[in-house]
PDB file of C-alpha atoms and ligand atoms in Angstrom:
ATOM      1  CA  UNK A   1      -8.040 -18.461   2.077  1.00 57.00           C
ATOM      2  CA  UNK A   2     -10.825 -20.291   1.030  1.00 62.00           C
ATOM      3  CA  UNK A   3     -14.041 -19.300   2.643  1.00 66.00           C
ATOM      4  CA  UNK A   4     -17.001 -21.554   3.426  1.00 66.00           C
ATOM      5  CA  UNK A   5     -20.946 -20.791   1.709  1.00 69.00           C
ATOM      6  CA  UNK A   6     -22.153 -19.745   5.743  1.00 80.00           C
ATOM      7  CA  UNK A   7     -20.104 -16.897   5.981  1.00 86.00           C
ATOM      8  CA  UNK A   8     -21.173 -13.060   5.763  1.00 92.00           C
ATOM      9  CA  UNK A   9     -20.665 -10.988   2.440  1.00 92.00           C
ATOM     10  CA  UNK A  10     -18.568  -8.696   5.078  1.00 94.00           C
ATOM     11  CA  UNK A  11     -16.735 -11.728   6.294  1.00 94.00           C
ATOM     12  CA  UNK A  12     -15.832 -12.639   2.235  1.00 94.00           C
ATOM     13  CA  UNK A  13     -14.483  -8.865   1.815  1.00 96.00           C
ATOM     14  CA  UNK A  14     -12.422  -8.676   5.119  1.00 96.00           C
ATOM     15  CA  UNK A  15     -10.599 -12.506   4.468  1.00 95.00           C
ATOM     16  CA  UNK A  16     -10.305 -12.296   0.932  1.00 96.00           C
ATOM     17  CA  UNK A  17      -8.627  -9.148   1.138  1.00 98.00           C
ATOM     18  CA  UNK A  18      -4.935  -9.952   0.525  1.00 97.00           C
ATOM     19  CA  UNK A  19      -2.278  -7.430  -0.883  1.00 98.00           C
ATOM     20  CA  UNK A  20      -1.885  -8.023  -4.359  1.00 98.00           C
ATOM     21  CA  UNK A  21       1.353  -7.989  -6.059  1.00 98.00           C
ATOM     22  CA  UNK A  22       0.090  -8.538  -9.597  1.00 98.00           C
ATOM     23  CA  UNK A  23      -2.585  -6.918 -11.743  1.00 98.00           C
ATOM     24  CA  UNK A  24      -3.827  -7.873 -15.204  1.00 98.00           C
ATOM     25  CA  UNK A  25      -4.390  -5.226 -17.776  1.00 97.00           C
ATOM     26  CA  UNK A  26      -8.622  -5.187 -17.648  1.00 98.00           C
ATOM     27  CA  UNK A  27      -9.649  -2.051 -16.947  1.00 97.00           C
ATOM     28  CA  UNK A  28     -11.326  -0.569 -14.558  1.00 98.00           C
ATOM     29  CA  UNK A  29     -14.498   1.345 -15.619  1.00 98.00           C
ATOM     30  CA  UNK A  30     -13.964   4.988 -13.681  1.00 98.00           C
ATOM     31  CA  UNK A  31     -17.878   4.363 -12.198  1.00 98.00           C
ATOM     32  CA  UNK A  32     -16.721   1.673 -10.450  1.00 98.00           C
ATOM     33  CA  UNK A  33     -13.780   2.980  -8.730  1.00 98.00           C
ATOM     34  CA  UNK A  34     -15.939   6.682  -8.264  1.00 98.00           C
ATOM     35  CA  UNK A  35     -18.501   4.197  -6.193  1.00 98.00           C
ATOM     36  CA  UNK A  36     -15.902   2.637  -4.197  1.00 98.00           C
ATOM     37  CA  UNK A  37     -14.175   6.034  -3.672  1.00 98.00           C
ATOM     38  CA  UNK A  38     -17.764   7.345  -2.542  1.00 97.00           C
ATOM     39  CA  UNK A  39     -19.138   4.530  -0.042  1.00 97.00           C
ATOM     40  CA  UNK A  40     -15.562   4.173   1.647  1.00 97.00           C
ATOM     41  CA  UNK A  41     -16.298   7.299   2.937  1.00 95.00           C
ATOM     42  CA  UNK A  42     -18.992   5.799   5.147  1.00 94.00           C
ATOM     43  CA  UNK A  43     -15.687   5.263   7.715  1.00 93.00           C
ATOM     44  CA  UNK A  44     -15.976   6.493  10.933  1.00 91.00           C
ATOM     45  CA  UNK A  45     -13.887   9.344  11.481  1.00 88.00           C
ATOM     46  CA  UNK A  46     -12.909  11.969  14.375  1.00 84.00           C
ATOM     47  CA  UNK A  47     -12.548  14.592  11.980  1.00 72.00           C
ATOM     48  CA  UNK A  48     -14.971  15.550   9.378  1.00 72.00           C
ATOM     49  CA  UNK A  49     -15.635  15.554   6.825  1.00 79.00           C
ATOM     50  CA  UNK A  50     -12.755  13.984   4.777  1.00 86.00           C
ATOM     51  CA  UNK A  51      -9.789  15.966   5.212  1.00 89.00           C
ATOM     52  CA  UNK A  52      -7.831  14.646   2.397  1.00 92.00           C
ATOM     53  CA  UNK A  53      -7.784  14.302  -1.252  1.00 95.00           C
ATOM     54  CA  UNK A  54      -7.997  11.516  -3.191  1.00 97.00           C
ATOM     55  CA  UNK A  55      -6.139  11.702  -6.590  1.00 98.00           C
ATOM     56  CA  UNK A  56      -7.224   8.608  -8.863  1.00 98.00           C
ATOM     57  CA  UNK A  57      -4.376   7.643 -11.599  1.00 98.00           C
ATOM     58  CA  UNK A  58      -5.071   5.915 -15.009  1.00 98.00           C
ATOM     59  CA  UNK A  59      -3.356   6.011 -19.005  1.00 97.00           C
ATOM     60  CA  UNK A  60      -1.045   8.149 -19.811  1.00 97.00           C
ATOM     61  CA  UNK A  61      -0.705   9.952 -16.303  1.00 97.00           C
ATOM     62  CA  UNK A  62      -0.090   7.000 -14.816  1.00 98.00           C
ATOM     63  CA  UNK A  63       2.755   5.698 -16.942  1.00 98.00           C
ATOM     64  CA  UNK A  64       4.251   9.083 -16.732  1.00 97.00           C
ATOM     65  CA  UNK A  65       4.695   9.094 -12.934  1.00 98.00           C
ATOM     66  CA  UNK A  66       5.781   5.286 -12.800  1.00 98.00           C
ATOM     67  CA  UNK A  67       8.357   5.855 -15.339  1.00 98.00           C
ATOM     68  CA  UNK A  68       9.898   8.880 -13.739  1.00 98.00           C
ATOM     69  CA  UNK A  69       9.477   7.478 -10.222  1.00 98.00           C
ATOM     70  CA  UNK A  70      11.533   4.073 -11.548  1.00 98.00           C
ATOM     71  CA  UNK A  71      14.287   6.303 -12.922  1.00 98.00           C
ATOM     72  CA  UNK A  72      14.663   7.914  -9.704  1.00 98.00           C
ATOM     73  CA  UNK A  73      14.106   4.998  -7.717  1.00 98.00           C
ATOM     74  CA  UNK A  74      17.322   3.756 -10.555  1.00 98.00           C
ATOM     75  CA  UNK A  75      19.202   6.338  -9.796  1.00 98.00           C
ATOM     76  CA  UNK A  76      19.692   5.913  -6.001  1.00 97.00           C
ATOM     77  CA  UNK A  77      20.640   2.624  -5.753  1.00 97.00           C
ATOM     78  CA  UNK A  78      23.337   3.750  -8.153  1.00 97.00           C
ATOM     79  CA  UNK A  79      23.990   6.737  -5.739  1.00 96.00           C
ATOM     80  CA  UNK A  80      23.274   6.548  -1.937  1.00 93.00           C
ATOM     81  CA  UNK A  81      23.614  10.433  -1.226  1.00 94.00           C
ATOM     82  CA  UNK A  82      21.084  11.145  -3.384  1.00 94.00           C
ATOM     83  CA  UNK A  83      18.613   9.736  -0.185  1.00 92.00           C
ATOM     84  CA  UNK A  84      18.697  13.092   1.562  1.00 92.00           C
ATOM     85  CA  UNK A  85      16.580  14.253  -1.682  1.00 92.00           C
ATOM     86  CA  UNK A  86      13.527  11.719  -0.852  1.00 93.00           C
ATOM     87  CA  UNK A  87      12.887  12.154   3.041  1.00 85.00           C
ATOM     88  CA  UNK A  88       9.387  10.008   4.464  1.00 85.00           C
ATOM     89  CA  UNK A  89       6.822  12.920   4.690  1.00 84.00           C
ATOM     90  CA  UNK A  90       6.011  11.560   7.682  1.00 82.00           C
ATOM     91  CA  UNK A  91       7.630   8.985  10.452  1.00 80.00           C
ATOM     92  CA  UNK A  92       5.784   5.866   9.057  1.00 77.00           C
ATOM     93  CA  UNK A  93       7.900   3.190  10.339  1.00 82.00           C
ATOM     94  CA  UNK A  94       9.049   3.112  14.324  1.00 84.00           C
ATOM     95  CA  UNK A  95      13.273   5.012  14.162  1.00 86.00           C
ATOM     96  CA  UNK A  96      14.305   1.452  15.392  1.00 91.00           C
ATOM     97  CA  UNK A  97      12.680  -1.585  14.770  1.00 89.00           C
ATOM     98  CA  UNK A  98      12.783  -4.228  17.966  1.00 91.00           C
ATOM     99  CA  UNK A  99      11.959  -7.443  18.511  1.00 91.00           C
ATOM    100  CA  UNK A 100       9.212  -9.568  17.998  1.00 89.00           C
ATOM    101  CA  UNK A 101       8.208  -7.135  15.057  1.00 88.00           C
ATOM    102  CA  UNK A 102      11.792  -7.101  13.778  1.00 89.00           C
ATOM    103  CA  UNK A 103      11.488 -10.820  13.645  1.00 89.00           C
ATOM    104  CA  UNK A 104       7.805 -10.648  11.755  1.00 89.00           C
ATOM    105  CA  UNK A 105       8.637  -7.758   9.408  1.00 88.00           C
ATOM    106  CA  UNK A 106      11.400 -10.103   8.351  1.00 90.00           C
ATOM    107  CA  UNK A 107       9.466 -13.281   7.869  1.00 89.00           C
ATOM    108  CA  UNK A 108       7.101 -11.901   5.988  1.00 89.00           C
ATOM    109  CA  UNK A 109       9.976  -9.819   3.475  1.00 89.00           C
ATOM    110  CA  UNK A 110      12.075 -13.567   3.260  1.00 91.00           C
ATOM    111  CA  UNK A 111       8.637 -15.496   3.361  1.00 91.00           C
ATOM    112  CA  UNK A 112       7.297 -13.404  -0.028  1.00 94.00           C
ATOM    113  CA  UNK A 113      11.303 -13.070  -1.662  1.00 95.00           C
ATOM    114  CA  UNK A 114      11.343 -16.499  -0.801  1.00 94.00           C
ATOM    115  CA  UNK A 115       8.207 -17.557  -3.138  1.00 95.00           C
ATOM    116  CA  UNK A 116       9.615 -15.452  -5.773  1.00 96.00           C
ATOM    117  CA  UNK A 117      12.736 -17.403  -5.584  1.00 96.00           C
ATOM    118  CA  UNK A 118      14.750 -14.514  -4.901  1.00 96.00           C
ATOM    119  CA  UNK A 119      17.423 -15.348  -2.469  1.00 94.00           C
ATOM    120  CA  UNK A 120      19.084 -12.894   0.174  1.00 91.00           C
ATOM    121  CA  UNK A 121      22.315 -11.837  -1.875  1.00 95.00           C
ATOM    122  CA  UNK A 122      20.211 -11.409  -5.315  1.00 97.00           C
ATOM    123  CA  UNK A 123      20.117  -7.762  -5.088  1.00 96.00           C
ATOM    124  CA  UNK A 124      19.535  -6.785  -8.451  1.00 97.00           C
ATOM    125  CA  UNK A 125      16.084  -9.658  -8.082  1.00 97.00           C
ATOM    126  CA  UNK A 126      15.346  -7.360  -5.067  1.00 96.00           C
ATOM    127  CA  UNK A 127      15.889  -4.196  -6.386  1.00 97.00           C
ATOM    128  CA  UNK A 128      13.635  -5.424  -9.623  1.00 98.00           C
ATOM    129  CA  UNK A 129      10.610  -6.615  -7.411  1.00 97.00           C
ATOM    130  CA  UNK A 130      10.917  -3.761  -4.964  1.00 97.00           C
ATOM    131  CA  UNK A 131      10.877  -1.133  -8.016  1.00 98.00           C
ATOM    132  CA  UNK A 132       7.266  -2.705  -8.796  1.00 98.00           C
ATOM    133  CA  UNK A 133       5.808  -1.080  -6.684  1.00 98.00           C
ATOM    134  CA  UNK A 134       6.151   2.326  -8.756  1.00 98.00           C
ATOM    135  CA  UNK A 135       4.500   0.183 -11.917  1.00 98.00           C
ATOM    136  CA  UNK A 136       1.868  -0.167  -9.313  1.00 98.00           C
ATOM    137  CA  UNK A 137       2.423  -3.922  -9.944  1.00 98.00           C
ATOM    138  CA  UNK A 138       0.921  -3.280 -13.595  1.00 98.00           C
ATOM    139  CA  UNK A 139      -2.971  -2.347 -12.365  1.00 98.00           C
ATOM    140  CA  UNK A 140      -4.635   0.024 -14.707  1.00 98.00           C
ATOM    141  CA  UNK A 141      -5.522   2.201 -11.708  1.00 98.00           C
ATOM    142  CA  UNK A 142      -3.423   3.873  -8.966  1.00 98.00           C
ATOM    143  CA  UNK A 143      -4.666   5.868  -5.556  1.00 98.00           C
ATOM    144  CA  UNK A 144      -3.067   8.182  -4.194  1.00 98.00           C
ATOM    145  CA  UNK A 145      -3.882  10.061  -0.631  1.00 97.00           C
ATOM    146  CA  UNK A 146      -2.548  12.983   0.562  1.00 96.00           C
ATOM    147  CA  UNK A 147      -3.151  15.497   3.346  1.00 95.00           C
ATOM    148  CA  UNK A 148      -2.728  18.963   4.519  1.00 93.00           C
ATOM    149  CA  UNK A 149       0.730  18.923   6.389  1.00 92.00           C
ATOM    150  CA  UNK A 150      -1.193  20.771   9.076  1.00 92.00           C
ATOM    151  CA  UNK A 151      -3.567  17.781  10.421  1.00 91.00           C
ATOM    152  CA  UNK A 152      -2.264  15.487  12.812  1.00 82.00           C
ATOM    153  CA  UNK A 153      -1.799  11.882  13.561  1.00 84.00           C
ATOM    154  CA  UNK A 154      -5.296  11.839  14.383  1.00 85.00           C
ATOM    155  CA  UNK A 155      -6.168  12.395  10.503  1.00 90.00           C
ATOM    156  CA  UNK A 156      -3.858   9.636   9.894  1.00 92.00           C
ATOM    157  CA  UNK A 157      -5.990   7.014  11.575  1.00 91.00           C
ATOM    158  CA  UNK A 158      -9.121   8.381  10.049  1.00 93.00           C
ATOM    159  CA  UNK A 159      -7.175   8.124   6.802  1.00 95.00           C
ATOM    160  CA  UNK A 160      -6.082   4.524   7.729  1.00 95.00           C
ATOM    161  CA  UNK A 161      -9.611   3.456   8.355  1.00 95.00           C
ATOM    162  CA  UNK A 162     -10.880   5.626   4.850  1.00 96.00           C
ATOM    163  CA  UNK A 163      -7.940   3.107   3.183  1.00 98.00           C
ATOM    164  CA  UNK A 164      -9.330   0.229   4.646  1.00 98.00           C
ATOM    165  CA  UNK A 165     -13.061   0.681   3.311  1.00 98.00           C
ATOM    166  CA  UNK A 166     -11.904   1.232  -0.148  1.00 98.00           C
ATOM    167  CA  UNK A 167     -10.082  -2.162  -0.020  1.00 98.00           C
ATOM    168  CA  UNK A 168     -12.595  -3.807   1.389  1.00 98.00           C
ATOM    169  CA  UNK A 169     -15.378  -2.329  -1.173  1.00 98.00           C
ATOM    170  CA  UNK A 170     -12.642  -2.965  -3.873  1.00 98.00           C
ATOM    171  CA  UNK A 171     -13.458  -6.709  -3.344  1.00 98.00           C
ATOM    172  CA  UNK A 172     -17.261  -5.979  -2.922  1.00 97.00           C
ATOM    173  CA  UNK A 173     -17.018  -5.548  -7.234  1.00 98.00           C
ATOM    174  CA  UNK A 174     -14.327  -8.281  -7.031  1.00 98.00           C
ATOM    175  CA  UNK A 175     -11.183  -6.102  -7.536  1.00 98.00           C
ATOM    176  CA  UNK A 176      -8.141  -6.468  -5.742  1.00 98.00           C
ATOM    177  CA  UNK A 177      -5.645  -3.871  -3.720  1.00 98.00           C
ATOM    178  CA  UNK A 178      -2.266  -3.373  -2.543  1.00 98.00           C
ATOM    179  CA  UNK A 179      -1.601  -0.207  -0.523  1.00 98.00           C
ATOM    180  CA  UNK A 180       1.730   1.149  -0.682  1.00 98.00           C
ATOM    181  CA  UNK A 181       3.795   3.155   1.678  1.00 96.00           C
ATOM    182  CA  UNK A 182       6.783   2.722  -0.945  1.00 97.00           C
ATOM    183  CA  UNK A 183       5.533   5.649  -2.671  1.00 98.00           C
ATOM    184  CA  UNK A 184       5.973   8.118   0.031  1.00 96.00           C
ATOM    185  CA  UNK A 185       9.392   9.011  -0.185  1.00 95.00           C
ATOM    186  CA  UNK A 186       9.435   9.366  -3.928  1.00 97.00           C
ATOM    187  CA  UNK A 187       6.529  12.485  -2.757  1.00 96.00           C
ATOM    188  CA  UNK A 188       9.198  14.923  -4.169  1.00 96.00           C
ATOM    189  CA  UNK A 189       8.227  13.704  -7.490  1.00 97.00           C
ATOM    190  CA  UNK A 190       4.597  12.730  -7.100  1.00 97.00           C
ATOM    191  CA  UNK A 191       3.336  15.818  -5.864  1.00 97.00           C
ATOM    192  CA  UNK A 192       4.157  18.375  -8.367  1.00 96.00           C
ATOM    193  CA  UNK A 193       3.570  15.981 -11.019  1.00 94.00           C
ATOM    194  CA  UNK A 194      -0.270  15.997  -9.562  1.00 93.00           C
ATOM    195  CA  UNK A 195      -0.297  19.500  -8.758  1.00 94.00           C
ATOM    196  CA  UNK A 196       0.728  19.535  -5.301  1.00 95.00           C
ATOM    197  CA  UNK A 197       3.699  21.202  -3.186  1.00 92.00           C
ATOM    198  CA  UNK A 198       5.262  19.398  -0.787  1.00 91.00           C
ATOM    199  CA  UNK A 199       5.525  22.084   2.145  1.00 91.00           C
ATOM    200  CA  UNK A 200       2.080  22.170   2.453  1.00 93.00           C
ATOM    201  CA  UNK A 201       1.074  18.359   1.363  1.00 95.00           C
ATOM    202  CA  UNK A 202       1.970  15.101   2.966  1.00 95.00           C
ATOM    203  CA  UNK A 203       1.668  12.249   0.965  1.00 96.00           C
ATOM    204  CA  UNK A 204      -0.064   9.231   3.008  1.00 96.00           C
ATOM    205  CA  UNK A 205      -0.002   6.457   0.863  1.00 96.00           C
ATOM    206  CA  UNK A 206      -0.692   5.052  -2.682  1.00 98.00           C
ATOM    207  CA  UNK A 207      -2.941   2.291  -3.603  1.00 98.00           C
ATOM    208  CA  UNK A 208      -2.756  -0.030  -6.820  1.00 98.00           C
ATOM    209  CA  UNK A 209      -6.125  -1.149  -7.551  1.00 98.00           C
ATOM    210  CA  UNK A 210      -7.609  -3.915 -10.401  1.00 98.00           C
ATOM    211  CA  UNK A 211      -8.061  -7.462 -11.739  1.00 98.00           C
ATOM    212  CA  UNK A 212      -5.948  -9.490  -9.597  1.00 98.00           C
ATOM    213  CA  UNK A 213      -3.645 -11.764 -11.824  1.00 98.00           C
ATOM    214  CA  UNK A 214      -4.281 -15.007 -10.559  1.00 97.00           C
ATOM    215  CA  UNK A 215      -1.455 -16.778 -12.365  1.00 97.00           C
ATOM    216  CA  UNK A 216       0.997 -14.610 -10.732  1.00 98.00           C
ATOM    217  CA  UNK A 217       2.989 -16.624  -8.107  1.00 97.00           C
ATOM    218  CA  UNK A 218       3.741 -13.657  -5.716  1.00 97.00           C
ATOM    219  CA  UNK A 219      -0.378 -13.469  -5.097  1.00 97.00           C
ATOM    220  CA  UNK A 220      -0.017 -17.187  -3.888  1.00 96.00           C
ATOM    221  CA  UNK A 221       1.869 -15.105  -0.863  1.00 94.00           C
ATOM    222  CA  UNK A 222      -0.346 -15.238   2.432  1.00 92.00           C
ATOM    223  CA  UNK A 223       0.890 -12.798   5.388  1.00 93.00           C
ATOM    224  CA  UNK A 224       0.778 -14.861   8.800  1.00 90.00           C
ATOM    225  CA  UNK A 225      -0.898 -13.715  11.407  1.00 92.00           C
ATOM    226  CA  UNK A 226       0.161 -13.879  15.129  1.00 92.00           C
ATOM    227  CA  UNK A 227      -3.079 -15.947  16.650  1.00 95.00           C
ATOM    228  CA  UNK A 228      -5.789 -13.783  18.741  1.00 96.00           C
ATOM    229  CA  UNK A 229      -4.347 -15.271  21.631  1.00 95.00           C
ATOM    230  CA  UNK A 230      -1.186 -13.457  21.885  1.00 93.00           C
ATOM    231  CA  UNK A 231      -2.391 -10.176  21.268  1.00 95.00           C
ATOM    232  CA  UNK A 232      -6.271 -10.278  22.622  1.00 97.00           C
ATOM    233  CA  UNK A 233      -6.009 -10.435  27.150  1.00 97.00           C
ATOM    234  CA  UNK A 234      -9.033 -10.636  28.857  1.00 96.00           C
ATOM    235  CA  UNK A 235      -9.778  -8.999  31.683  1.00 96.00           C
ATOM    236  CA  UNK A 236     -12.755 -10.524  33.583  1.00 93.00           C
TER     237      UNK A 236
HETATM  238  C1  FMN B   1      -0.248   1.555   5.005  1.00 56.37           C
HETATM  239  C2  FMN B   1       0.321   0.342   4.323  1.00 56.37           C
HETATM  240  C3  FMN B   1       1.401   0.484   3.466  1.00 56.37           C
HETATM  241  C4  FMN B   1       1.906  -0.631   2.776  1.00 56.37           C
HETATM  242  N1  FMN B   1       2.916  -0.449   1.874  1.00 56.37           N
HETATM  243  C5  FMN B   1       3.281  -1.490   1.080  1.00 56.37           C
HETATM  244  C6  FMN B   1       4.190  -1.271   0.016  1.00 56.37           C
HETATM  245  O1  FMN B   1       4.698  -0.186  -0.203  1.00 56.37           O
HETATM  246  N2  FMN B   1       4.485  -2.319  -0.800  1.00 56.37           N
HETATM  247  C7  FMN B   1       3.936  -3.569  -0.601  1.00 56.37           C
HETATM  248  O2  FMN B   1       4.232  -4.484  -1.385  1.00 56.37           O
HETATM  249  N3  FMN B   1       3.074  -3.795   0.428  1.00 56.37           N
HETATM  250  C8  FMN B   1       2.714  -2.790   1.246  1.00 56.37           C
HETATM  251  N4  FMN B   1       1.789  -2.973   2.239  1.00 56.37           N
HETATM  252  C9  FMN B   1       1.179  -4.284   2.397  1.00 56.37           C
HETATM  253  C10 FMN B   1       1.602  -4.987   3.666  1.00 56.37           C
HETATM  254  O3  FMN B   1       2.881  -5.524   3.490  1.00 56.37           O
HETATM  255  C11 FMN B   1       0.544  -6.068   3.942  1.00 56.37           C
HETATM  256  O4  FMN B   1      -0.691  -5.437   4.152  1.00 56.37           O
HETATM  257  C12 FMN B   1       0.853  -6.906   5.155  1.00 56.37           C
HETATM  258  O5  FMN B   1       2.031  -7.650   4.943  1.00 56.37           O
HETATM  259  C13 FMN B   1      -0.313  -7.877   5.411  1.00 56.37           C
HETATM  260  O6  FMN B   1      -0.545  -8.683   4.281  1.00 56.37           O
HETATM  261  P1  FMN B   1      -1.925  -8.689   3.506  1.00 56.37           P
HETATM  262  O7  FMN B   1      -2.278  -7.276   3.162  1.00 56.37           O
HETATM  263  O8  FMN B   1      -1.685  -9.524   2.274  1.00 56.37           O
HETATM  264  O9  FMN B   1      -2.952  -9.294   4.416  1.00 56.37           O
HETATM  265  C14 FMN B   1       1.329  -1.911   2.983  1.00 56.37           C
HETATM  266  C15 FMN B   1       0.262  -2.033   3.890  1.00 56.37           C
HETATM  267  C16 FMN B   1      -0.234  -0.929   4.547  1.00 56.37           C
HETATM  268  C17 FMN B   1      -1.411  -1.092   5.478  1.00 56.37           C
END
């Protein structure tokens, strides 16, 4: 979106902020992401302080878990029962999806496979864009945060708004983000490979973080938005 000299350096953070499907190989000096880390936690938040860990990804670590996490992400498309093994740690997405965000979620999935040139019966295209996700998308760096099972949906939203900051200070040293959900049910391997058991751990969501590659045609996608009007009422 391009964004005129008058507006706010907050303004330039929160509309340049886009998720980013494709990450050069710079790298990311680990002061820079330790100072994004830090003043993210400036979020407001109902329950403090910070009841979550942060676990920060680079080198060899990081090509460990994506390779793993691709063979297993591999291995159940080749064989469906093998689901039951990689349940959501927590209920994410609403049981049934209904209309209009059916309709939205849709657009947006056909609106970025559509850019990509990836048409609705080329599964193996899908399958092959979805997986890079657990690359995350090639950035040097990857985020993961994960809780205590015992907090609540409250620490959620604290943990949503902690998310937030550190994209929006990401673009503050002119990095780029994309956080990811798809990691979440691949927890079974994550965790342990980072130290972590899953009976007492949920794992919220990952983050890819970097240079965004601006020759990359999926970061020409922009999300729509629905305008304020239809979901702002005033009462007067
Ligand atoms: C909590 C959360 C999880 C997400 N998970 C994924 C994901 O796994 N993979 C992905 O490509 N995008 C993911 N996204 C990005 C959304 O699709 C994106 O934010 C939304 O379509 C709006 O687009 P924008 O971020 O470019 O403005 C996620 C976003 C959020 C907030």
């Amino acid at each position: 979106m391009p964004l005129t000299e008058s507006r706010s350096d907050a303004d330039r953070a929160i509309l340049s902020r886009m998720s980013t499907r494709a990450f050069t190989s710079e790298p990311v000096p680990r002061s820079v992401i330790g100072q994004i880390l830090s003043d993210a936690a400036a979020a407001s938040a109902l329950v403090a302080p910070i009841p979550w860990h942060m676990h920060v990804l680079q080198g060899d670590v990081l090509r460990q878990l994506c390779h793993a996490v691709c063979a297993a992400h591999d291995a159940l498309r080749a064989d469906a029962g093998l689901r039951e093994a990689y349940q959501e740690p927590y209920d994410y997405y609403p049981e049934q999806w209904f209309s209009p965000y059916l309709d939205r979620r849709r657009e947006n999935g056909w609106g970025l496979y559509g850019l990509l040139g990836i048409g609705k019966s080329e599964k193996d295209k899908m399958h092959a864009q979805h997986q890079r996700n657990y690359r995350f998308f090639d950035a040097p760096v990857g985020l993961f945060l994960a809780m205590d099972r015992k907090h609540g949906g409250e620490t959620l939203l604290d943990a949503g708004r902690y998310l937030q900051n550190v994209m929006l200070q990401a673009r503050g040293h002119g990095l780029h983000t994309c956080p990811q959900a798809a990691w979440n049910m691949f927890s079974p391997i994550v965790l342990p490979q980072l130290g972590m058991r899953g009976d007492d751990t949920a794992l919220v969501c990952g983050m890819s973080i970097g240079h965004a590659d601006a020759a990359a045609l999926v970061n020409g996608y922009y999300t729509p938005r629905v305008p304020v009007a239809d979901f702002c009422h005033w009462r007067d």
